[in-house]
PDB file of C-alpha atoms in Angstrom:
ATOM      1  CA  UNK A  12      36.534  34.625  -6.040  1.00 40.00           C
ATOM      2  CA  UNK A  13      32.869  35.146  -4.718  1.00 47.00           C
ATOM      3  CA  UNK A  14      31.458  32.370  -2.218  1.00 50.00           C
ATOM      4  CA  UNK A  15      28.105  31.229  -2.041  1.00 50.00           C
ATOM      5  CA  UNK A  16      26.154  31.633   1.375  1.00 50.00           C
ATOM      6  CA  UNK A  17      26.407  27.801   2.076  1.00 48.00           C
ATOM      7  CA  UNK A  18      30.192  27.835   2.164  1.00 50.00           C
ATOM      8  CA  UNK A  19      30.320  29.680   5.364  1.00 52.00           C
ATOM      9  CA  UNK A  20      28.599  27.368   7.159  1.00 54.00           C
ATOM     10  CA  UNK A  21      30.747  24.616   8.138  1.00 50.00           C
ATOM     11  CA  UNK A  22      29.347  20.883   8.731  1.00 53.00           C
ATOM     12  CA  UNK A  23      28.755  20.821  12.549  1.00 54.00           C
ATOM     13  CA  UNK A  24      30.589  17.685  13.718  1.00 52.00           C
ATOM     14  CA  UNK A  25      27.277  16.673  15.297  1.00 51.00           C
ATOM     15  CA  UNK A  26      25.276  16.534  12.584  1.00 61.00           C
ATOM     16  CA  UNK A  27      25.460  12.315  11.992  1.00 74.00           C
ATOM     17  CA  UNK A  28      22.894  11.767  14.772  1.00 81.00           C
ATOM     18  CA  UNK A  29      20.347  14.019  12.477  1.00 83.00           C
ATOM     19  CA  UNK A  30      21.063  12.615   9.269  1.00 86.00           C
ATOM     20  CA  UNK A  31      20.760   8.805  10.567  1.00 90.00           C
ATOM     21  CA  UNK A  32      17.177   9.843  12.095  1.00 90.00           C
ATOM     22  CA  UNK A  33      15.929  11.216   8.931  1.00 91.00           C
ATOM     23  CA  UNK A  34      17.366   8.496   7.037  1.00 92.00           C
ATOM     24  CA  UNK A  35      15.538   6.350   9.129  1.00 93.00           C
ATOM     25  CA  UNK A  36      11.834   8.361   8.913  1.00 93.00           C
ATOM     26  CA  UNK A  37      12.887   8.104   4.947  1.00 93.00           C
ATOM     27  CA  UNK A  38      13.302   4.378   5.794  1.00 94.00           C
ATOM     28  CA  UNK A  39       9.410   4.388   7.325  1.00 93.00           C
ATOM     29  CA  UNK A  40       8.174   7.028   4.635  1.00 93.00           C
ATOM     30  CA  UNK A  41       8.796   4.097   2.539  1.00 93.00           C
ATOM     31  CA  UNK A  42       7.855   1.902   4.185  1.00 92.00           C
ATOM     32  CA  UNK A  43       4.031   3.363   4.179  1.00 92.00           C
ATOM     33  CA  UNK A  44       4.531   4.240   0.423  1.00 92.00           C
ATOM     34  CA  UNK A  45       4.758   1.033  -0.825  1.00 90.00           C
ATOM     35  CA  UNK A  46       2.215  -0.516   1.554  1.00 88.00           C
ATOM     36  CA  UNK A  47      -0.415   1.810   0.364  1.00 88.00           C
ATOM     37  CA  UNK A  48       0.799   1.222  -3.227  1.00 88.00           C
ATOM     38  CA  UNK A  49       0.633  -2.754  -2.526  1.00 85.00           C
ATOM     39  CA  UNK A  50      -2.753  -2.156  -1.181  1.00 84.00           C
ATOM     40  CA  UNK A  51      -4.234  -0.513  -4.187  1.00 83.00           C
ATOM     41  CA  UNK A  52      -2.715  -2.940  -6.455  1.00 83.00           C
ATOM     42  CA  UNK A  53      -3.981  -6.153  -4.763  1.00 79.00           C
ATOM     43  CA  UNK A  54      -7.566  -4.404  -4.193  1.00 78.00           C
ATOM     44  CA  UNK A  55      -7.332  -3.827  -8.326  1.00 77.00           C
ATOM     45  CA  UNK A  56      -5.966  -7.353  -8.681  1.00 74.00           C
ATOM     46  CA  UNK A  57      -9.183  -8.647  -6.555  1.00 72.00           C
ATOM     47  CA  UNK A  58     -11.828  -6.682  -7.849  1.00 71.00           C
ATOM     48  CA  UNK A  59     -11.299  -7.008 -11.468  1.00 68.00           C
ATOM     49  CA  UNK A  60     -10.809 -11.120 -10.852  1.00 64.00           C
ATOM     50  CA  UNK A  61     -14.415 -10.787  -8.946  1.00 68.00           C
ATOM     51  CA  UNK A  62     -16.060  -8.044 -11.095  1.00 71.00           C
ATOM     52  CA  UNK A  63     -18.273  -9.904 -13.626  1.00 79.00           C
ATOM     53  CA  UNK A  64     -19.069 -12.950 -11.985  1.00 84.00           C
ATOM     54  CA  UNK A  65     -20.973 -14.766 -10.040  1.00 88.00           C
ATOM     55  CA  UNK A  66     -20.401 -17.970  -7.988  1.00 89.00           C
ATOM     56  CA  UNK A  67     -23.497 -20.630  -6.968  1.00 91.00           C
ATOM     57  CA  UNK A  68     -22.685 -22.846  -3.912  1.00 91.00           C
ATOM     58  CA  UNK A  69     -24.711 -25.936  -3.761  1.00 89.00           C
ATOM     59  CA  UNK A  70     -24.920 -27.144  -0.041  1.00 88.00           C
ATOM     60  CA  UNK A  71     -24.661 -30.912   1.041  1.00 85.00           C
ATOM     61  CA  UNK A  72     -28.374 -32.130   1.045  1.00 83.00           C
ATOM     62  CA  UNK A  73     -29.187 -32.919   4.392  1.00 79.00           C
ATOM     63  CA  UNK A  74     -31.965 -35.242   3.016  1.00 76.00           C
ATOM     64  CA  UNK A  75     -31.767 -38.466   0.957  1.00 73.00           C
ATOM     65  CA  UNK A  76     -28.667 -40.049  -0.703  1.00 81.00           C
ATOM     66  CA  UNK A  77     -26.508 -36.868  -0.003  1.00 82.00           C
ATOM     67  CA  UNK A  78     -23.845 -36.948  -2.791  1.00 82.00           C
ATOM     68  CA  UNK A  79     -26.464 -38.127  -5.503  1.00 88.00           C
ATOM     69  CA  UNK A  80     -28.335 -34.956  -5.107  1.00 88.00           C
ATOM     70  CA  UNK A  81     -25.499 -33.036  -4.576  1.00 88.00           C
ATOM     71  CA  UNK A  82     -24.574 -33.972  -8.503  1.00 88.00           C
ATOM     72  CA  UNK A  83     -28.568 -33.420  -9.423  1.00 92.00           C
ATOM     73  CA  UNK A  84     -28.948 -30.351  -8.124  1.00 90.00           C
ATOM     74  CA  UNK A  85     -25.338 -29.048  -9.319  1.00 91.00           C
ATOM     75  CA  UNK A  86     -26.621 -30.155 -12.796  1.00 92.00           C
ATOM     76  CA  UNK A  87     -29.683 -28.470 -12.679  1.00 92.00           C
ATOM     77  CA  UNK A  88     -28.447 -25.206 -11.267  1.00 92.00           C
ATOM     78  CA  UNK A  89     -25.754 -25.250 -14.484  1.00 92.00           C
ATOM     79  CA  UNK A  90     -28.708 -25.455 -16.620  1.00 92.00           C
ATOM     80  CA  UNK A  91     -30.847 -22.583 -14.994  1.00 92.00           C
ATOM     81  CA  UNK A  92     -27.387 -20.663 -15.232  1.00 91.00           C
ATOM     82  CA  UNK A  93     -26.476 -21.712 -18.693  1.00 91.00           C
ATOM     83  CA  UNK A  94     -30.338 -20.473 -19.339  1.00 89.00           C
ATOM     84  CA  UNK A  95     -30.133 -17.202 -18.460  1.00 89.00           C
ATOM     85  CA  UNK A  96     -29.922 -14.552 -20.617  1.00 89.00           C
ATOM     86  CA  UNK A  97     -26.465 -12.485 -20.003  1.00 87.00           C
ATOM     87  CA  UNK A  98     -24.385 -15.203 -18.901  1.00 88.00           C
ATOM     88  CA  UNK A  99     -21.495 -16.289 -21.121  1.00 88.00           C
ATOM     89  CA  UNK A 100     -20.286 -18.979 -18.983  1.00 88.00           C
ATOM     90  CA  UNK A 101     -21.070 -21.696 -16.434  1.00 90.00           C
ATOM     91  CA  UNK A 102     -18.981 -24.375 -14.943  1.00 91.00           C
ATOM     92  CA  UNK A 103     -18.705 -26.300 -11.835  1.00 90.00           C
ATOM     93  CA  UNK A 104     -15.554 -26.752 -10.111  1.00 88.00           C
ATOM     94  CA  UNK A 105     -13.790 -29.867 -10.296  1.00 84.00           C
ATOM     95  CA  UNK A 106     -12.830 -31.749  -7.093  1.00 78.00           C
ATOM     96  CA  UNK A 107      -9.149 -30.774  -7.502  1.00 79.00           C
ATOM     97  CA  UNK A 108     -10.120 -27.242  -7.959  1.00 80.00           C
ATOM     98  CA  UNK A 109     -12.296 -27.263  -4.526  1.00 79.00           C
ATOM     99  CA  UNK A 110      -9.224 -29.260  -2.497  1.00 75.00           C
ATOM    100  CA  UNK A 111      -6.269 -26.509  -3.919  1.00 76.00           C
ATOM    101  CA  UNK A 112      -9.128 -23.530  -2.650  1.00 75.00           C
ATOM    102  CA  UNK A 113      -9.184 -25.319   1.172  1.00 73.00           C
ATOM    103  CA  UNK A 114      -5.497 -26.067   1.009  1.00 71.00           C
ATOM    104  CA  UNK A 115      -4.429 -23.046   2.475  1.00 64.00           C
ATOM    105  CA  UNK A 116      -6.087 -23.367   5.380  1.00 65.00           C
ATOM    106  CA  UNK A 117      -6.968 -27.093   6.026  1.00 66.00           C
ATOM    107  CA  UNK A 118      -3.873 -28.369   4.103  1.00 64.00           C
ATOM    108  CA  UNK A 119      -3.613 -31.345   2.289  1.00 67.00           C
ATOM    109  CA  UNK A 120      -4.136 -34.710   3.411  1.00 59.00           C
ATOM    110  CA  UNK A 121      -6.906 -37.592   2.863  1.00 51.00           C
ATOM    111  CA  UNK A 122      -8.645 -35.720   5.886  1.00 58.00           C
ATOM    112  CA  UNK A 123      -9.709 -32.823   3.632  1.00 57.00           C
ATOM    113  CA  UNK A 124     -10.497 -35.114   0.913  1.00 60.00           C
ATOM    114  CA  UNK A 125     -13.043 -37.270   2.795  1.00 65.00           C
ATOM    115  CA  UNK A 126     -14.578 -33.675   3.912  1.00 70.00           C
ATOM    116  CA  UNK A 127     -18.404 -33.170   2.622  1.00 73.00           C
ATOM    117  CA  UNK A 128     -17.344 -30.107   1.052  1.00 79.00           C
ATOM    118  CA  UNK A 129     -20.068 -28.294  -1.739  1.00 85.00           C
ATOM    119  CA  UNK A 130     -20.261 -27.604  -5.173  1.00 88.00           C
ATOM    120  CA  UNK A 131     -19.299 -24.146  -6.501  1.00 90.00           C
ATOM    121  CA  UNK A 132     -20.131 -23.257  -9.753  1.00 90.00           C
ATOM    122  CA  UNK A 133     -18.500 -20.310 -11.684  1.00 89.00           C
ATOM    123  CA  UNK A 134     -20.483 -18.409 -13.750  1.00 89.00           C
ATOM    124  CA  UNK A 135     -19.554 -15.403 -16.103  1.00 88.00           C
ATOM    125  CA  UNK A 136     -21.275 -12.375 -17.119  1.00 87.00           C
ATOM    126  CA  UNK A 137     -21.251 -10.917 -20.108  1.00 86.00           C
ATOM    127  CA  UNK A 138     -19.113  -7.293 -19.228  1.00 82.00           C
ATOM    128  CA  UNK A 139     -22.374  -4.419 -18.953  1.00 78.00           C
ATOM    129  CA  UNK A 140     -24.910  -7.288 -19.037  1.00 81.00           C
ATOM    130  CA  UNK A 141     -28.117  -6.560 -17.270  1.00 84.00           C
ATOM    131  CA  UNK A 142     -28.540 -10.304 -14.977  1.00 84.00           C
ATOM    132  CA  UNK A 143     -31.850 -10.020 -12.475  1.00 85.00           C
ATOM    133  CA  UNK A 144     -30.111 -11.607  -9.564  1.00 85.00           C
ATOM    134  CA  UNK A 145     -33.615 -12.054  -8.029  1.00 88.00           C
ATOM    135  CA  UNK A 146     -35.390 -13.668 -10.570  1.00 90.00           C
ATOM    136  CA  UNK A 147     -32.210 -15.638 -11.391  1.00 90.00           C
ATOM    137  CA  UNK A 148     -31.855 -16.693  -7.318  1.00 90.00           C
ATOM    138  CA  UNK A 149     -35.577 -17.684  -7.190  1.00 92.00           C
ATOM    139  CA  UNK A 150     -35.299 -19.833 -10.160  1.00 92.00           C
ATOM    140  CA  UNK A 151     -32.136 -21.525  -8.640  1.00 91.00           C
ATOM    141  CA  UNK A 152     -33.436 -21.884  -5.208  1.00 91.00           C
ATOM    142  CA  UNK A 153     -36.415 -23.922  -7.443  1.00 91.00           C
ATOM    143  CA  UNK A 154     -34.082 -26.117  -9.527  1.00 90.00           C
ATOM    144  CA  UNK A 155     -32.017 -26.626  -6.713  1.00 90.00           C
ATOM    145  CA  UNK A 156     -33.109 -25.905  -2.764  1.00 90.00           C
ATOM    146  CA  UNK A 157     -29.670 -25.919  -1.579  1.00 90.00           C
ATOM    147  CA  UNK A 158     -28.450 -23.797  -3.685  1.00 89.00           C
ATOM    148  CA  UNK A 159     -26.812 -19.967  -2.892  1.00 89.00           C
ATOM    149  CA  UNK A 160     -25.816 -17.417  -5.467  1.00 89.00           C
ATOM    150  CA  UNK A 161     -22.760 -14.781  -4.630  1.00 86.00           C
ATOM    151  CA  UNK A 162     -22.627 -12.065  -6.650  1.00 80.00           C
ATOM    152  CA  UNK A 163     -19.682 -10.500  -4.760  1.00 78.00           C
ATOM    153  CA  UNK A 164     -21.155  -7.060  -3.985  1.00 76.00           C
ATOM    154  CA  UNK A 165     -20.179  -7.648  -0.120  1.00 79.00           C
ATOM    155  CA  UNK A 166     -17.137  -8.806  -0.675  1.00 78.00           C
ATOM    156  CA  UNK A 167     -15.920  -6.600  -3.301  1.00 78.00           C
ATOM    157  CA  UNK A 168     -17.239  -3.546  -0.899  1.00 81.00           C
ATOM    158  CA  UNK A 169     -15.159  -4.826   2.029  1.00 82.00           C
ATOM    159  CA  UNK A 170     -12.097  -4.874  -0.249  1.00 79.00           C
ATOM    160  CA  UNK A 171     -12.462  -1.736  -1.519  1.00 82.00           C
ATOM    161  CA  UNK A 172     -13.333  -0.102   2.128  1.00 86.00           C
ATOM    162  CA  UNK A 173     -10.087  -2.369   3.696  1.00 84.00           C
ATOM    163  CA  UNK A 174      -7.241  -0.989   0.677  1.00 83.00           C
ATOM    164  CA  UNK A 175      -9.257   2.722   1.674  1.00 87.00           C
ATOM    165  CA  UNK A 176      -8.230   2.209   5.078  1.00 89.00           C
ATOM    166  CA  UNK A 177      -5.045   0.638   4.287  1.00 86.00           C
ATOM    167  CA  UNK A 178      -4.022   3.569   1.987  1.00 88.00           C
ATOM    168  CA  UNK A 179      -5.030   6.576   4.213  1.00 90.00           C
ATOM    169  CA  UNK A 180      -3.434   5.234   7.113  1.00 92.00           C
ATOM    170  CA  UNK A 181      -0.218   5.262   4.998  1.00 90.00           C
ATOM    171  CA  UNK A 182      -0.911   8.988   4.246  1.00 91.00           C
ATOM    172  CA  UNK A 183      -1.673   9.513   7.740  1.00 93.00           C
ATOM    173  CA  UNK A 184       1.514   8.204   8.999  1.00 92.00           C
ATOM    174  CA  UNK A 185       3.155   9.885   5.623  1.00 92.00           C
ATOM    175  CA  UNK A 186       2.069  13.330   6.964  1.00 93.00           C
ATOM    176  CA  UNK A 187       3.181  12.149  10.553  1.00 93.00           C
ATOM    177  CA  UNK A 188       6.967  12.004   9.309  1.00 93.00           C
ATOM    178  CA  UNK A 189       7.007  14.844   7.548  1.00 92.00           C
ATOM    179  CA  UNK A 190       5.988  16.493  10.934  1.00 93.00           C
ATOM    180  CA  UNK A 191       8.552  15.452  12.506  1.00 91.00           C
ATOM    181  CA  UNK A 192      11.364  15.797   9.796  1.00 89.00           C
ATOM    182  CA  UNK A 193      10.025  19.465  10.212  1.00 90.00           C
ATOM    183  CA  UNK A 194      10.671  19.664  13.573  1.00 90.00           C
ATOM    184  CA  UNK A 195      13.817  17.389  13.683  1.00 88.00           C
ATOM    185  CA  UNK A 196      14.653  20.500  10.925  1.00 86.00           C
ATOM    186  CA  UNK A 197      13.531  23.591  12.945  1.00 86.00           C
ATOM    187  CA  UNK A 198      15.302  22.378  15.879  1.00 85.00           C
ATOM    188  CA  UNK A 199      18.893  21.701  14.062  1.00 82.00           C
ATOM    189  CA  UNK A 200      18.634  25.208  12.583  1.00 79.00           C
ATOM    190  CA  UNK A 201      17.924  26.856  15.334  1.00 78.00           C
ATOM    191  CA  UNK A 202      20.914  24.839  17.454  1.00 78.00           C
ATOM    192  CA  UNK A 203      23.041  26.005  14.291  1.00 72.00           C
ATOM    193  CA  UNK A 204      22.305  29.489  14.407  1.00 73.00           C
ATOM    194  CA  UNK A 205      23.282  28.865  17.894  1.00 71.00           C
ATOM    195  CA  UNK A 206      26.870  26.894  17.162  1.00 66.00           C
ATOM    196  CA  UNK A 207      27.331  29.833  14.136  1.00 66.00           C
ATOM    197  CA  UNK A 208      26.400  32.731  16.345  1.00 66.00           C
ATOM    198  CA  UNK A 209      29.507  34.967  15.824  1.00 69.00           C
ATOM    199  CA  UNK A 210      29.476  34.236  12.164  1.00 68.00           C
ATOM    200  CA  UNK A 211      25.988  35.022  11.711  1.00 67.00           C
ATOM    201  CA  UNK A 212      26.710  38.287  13.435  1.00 69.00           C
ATOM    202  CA  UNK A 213      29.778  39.125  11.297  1.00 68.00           C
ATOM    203  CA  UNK A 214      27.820  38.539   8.233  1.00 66.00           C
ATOM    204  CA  UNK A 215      24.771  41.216   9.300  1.00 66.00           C
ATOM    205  CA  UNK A 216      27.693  43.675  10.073  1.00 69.00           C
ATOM    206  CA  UNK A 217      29.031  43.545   6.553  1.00 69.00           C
ATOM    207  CA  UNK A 218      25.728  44.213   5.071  1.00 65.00           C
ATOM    208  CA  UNK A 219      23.871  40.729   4.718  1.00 64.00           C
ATOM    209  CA  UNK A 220      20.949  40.516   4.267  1.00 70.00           C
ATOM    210  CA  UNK A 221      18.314  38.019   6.270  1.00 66.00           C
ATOM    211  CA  UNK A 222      17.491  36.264   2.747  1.00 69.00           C
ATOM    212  CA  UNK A 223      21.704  35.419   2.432  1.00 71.00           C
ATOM    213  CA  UNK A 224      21.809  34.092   5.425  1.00 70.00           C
ATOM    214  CA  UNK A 225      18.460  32.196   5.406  1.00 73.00           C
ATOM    215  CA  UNK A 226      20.226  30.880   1.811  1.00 77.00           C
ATOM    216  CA  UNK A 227      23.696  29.476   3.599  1.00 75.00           C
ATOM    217  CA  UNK A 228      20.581  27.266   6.109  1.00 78.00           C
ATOM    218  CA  UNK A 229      18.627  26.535   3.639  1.00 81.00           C
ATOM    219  CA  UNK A 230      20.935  24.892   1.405  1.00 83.00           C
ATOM    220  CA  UNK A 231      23.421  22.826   3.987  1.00 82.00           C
ATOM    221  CA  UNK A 232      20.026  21.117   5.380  1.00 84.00           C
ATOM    222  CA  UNK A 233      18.268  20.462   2.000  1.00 87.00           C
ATOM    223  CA  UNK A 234      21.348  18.862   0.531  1.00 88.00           C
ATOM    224  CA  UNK A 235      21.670  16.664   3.330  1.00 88.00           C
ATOM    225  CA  UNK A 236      18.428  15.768   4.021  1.00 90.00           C
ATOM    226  CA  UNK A 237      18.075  14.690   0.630  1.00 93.00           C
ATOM    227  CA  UNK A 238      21.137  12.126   1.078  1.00 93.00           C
ATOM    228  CA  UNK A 239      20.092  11.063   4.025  1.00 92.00           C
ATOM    229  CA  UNK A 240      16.707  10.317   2.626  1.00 94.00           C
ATOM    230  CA  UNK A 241      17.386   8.813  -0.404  1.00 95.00           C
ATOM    231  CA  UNK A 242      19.390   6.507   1.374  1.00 95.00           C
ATOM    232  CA  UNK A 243      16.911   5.190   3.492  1.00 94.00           C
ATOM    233  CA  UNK A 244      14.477   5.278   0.463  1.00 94.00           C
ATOM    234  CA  UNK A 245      16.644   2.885  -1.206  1.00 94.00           C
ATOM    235  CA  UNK A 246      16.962   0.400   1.552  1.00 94.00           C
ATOM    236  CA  UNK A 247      13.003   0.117   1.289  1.00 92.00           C
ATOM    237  CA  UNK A 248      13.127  -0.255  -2.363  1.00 91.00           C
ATOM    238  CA  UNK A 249      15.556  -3.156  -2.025  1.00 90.00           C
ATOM    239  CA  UNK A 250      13.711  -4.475   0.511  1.00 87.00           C
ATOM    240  CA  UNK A 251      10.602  -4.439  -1.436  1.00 86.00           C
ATOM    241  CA  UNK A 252      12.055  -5.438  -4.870  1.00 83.00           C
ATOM    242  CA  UNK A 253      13.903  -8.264  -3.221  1.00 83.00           C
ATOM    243  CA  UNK A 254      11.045  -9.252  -1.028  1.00 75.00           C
ATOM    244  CA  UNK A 255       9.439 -11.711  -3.518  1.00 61.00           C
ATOM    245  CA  UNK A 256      12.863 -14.178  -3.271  1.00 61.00           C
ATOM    246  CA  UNK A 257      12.602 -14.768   0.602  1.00 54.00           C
ATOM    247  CA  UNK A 258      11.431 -18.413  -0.266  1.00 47.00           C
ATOM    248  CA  UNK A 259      15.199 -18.757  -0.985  1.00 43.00           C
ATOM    249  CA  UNK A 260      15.607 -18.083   2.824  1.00 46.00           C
ATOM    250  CA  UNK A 261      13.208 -20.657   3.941  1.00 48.00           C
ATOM    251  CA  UNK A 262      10.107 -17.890   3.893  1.00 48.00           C
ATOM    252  CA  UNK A 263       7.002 -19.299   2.450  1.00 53.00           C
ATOM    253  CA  UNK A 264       4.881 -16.612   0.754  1.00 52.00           C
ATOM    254  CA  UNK A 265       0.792 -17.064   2.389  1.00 50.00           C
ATOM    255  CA  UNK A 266      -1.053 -18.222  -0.501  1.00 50.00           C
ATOM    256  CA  UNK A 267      -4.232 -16.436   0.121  1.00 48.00           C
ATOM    257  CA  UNK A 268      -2.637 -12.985   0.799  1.00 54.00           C
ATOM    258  CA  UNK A 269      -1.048 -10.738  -1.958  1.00 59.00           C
ATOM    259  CA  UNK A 270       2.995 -10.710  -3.057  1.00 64.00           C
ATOM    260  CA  UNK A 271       4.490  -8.187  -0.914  1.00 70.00           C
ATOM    261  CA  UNK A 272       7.530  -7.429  -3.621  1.00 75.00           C
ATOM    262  CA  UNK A 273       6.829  -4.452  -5.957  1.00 82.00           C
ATOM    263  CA  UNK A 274       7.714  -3.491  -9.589  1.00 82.00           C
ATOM    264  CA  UNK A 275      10.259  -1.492 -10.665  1.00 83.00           C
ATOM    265  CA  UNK A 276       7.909   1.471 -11.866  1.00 86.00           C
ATOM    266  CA  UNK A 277       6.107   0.884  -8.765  1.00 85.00           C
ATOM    267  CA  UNK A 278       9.641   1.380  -6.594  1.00 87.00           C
ATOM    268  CA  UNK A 279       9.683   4.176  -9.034  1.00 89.00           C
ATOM    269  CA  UNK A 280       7.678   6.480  -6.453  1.00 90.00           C
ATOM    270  CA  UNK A 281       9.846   6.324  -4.079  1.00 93.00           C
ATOM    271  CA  UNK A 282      12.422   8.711  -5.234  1.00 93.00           C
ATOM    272  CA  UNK A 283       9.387  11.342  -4.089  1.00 93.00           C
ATOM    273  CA  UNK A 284      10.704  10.448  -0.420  1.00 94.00           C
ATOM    274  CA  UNK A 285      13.754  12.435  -0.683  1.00 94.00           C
ATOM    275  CA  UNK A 286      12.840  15.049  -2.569  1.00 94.00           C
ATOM    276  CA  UNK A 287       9.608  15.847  -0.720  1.00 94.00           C
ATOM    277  CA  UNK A 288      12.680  15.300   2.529  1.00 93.00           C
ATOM    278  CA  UNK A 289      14.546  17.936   0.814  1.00 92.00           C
ATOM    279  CA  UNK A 290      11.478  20.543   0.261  1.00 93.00           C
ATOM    280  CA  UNK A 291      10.635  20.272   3.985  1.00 92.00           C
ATOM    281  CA  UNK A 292      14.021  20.876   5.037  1.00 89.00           C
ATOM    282  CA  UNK A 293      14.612  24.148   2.487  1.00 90.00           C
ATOM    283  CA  UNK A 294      11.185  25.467   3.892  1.00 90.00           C
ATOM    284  CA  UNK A 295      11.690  24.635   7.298  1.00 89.00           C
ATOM    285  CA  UNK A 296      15.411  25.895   7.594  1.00 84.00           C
ATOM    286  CA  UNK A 297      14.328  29.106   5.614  1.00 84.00           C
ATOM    287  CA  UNK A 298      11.410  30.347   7.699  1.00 85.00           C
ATOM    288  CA  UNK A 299      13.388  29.454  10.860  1.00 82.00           C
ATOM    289  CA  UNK A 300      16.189  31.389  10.040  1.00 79.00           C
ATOM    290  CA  UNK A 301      14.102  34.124   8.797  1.00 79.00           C
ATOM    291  CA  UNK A 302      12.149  34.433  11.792  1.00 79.00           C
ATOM    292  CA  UNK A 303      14.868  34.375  14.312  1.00 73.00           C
ATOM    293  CA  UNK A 304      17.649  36.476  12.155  1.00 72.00           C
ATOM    294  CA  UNK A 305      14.878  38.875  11.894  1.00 71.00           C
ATOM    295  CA  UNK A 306      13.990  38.815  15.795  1.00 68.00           C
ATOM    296  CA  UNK A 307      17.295  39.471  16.817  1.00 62.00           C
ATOM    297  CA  UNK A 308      18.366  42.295  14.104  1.00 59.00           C
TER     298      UNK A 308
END
């Protein structure tokens, strides 16, 4: 019965130390998978809850009975707002709404409650709307002086440049690993060729061909690259799908920063890992083989 090229190349005894570092640049492929992939979805998740709206902060008066014209000016900016054509909503936040948006970062207490903090008013747009934001600002700044209106341009620029820079440095380090899986690749088949010298040269003097020989490589290092990827693939997907039930360990999730857990369709991606893994190793094993087979016969 026939045998297949990668049946005369036995396992090298040595070849644990290769499979745990490419399980482990699996591991940090990952890793930088599902951080781009958390990136893009909270820069989504912010931009569509800031798309559409605007927000009008009404500043403690410095002037007069301060919390009287805090609530006349707050009324008369609602009105303007409630005036203006392409608006479909305008409400002011309550006081409980204003303390839960400082709590993460003054925390409760009757501290933050005697704070002079000002009025925000929420105002929606009517989706494709056209809203002058000048004319609407001058008449606001007329009804009320302290008033500022945020139509989330900056903000929703920064996001968008931040998850950018978040996601290509992912890719960046993506290509990194596969760079050195590459070379972590060239370098075992090349010490292979080495351990299988007398082999190698038994098979040329029976008539093989580089291509067979390139095949017995080619296969032995793609088959156990991909193991040894998709196990450290699925350690990050655990990691990740698990990550949203740390508060059972005593980890408190930052409530102004996005969940770091993923979905399962988003894990999903991560079975690329390996089998990109694998592809690198079949091309890398194959041309190195090829070239130095051919170099030497």
């Amino acid at each position: 019965m026939s045998r297949g090229p990668a049946q005369f190349m036995p396992r090298e005894k040595g070849a644990a130390p290769l499979d745990v570092m490419i399980g482990i640049m699996a591991f940090l492929a990952a890793l930088a998978l599902g951080a781009s992939l958390l990136a893009d979805r909270a820069s989504l998740g912010w931009r569509a809850g800031l798309s559409d709206r605007l927000t009008v902060q009404i500043l403690v008066p410095a002037h007069g009975d301060a919390p009287r014209e805090l609530v006349r000016e707050t009324a008369a900016a609602l009105a303007v707002l409630r005036a203006t054509p392409g608006i479909a909503h305008a409400a002011a936040l309550s006081e409980t709404e204003m303390q839960n948006l400082v709590e993460p970062w003054l925390g409760k207490g009757s501290l933050v409650a005697e704070l002079p903090l000002p009025a925000l008013i929420d105002a929606e747009v009517i989706p494709g709307a056209p809203v002058d934001l000048i004319s609407l600002t001058a008449r606001l700044k007329k009804a009320a002086p302290d008033s500022q209106l945020d139509d989330h341009s900056r903000w929703l620029a920064r996001l968008k440049n931040l998850a950018d820079t978040i996601t290509w440095t992912a890719y960046a380090i993506l290509i990194l690993i596969a760079v050195a899986t590459a070379a972590s690749v060239t370098f075992a088949t090349r010490a292979g060729l080495a351990a299988h010298h007398e082999m190698v040269s038994l098979l040329h003097q029976m008539g093989a061909r580089a291509g067979f020989i390139a095949r017995a490589f080619e296969q032995h290092f793609a088959l156990s690259t991909f193991a040894a990827s998709a196990l450290g693939a699925t350690v990050a997907a655990l990691l990740f799908l698990t990550a949203g039930s740390l508060e059972v360990f005593g980890v408190e999730a930052v409530p102004f920063l996005p969940p770091i857990a993923l979905k399962l369709r988003e894990v999903a991606w991560f079975a690329a890992v390996p089998l990109a893994a694998a592809l690198i190793a079949w091309i890398t094993a194959r041309l190195s083989v090829l070239a130095v087979v051919r170099k030497i016969y």
